[in-house]
Amino acid sequence: MKLQNTMVPVLMASAILVSGAAQAATNPAAPGTTSTGDIDITLTKNEQMQISDLADIALAVDSTGGATGTTNVCVFRSGLSGYKIKATGDSDLGGAGSTGTKFGLNPPAGDFGPTIEYTVTLSDGTVTDSPLTPGVDLSLTSANTADPTCGGAGNSGTSVTVTVDPAQYTAASNAAHTGTLTFLVSPE
């Protein structure tokens, strides 16, 4: 019992010391006819990035005998316009014998055909058809710094193009080959 009675004042004194140390404001020492106190105010804005205006792509046969499709991309960065973009696919082709520069479309379930290779390029106000490599950052300098939506759908000025070359298109089975492409944007 004696130990408990000793602990209560120690705990109360600790709580008073902790709460007193946490205060940064200036408070008057004694009451008066008027009173003035100061507080410090801090606003910390963390850098923000956003990728938007993406749409699913249904590849269509092009004039080369391959297939291609494009979607807009809006990249916003608060502050500076430099950024990095990295693309990864659910079937990236970087295994033995591969150059590691291709992405892959999966054959349908039960189809033992090959994974269909495709390439991804990015175009914006500073680069045209710059290739993306699976899992590798591409540095760019054209992020929108004023509007997280780049002015609305279709106004981004940046696009991503997916291309299946003619040989890969010919090798594909007569079915829907699918894949997911994921983009990560980060400050440069």
C-alpha angles and dihedrals in degrees: 000000000000090000092056093052090052093049097055096063091043092052092047092049090049091051091050092049093048095048092045092051093051094060116098096170123103112239128182117258096223139013119266140165088281131014136204129194133174133214129189116230122202128184116191116188114194119214112266131210129181136178117200146140091073120148132186114264125226104195117227130199110264134202092272094059092254127097131253142175138176138207132186120246127199116199116188126187125176109231115357126037100223116107145154125231124198125188126201128178131203089242106033112174106224101125131118113316092018127110088222092232098106134084122211140228114212121233115240119275111284092018110115093193123125127285105257114236122225137175129221125212131182127211127187138145092297106033135035123209094345107178121239118214119208110267095358124117119239112203118220136170104207109086115143106250098184108049128032089208096045089234096308139299115342096009098096099101088215126098140180120214125199117201132188110194120230095257092053092045090052091049093053118104119239095269142081112289111197141189142160123235116201124197126203119192123193137167117279 
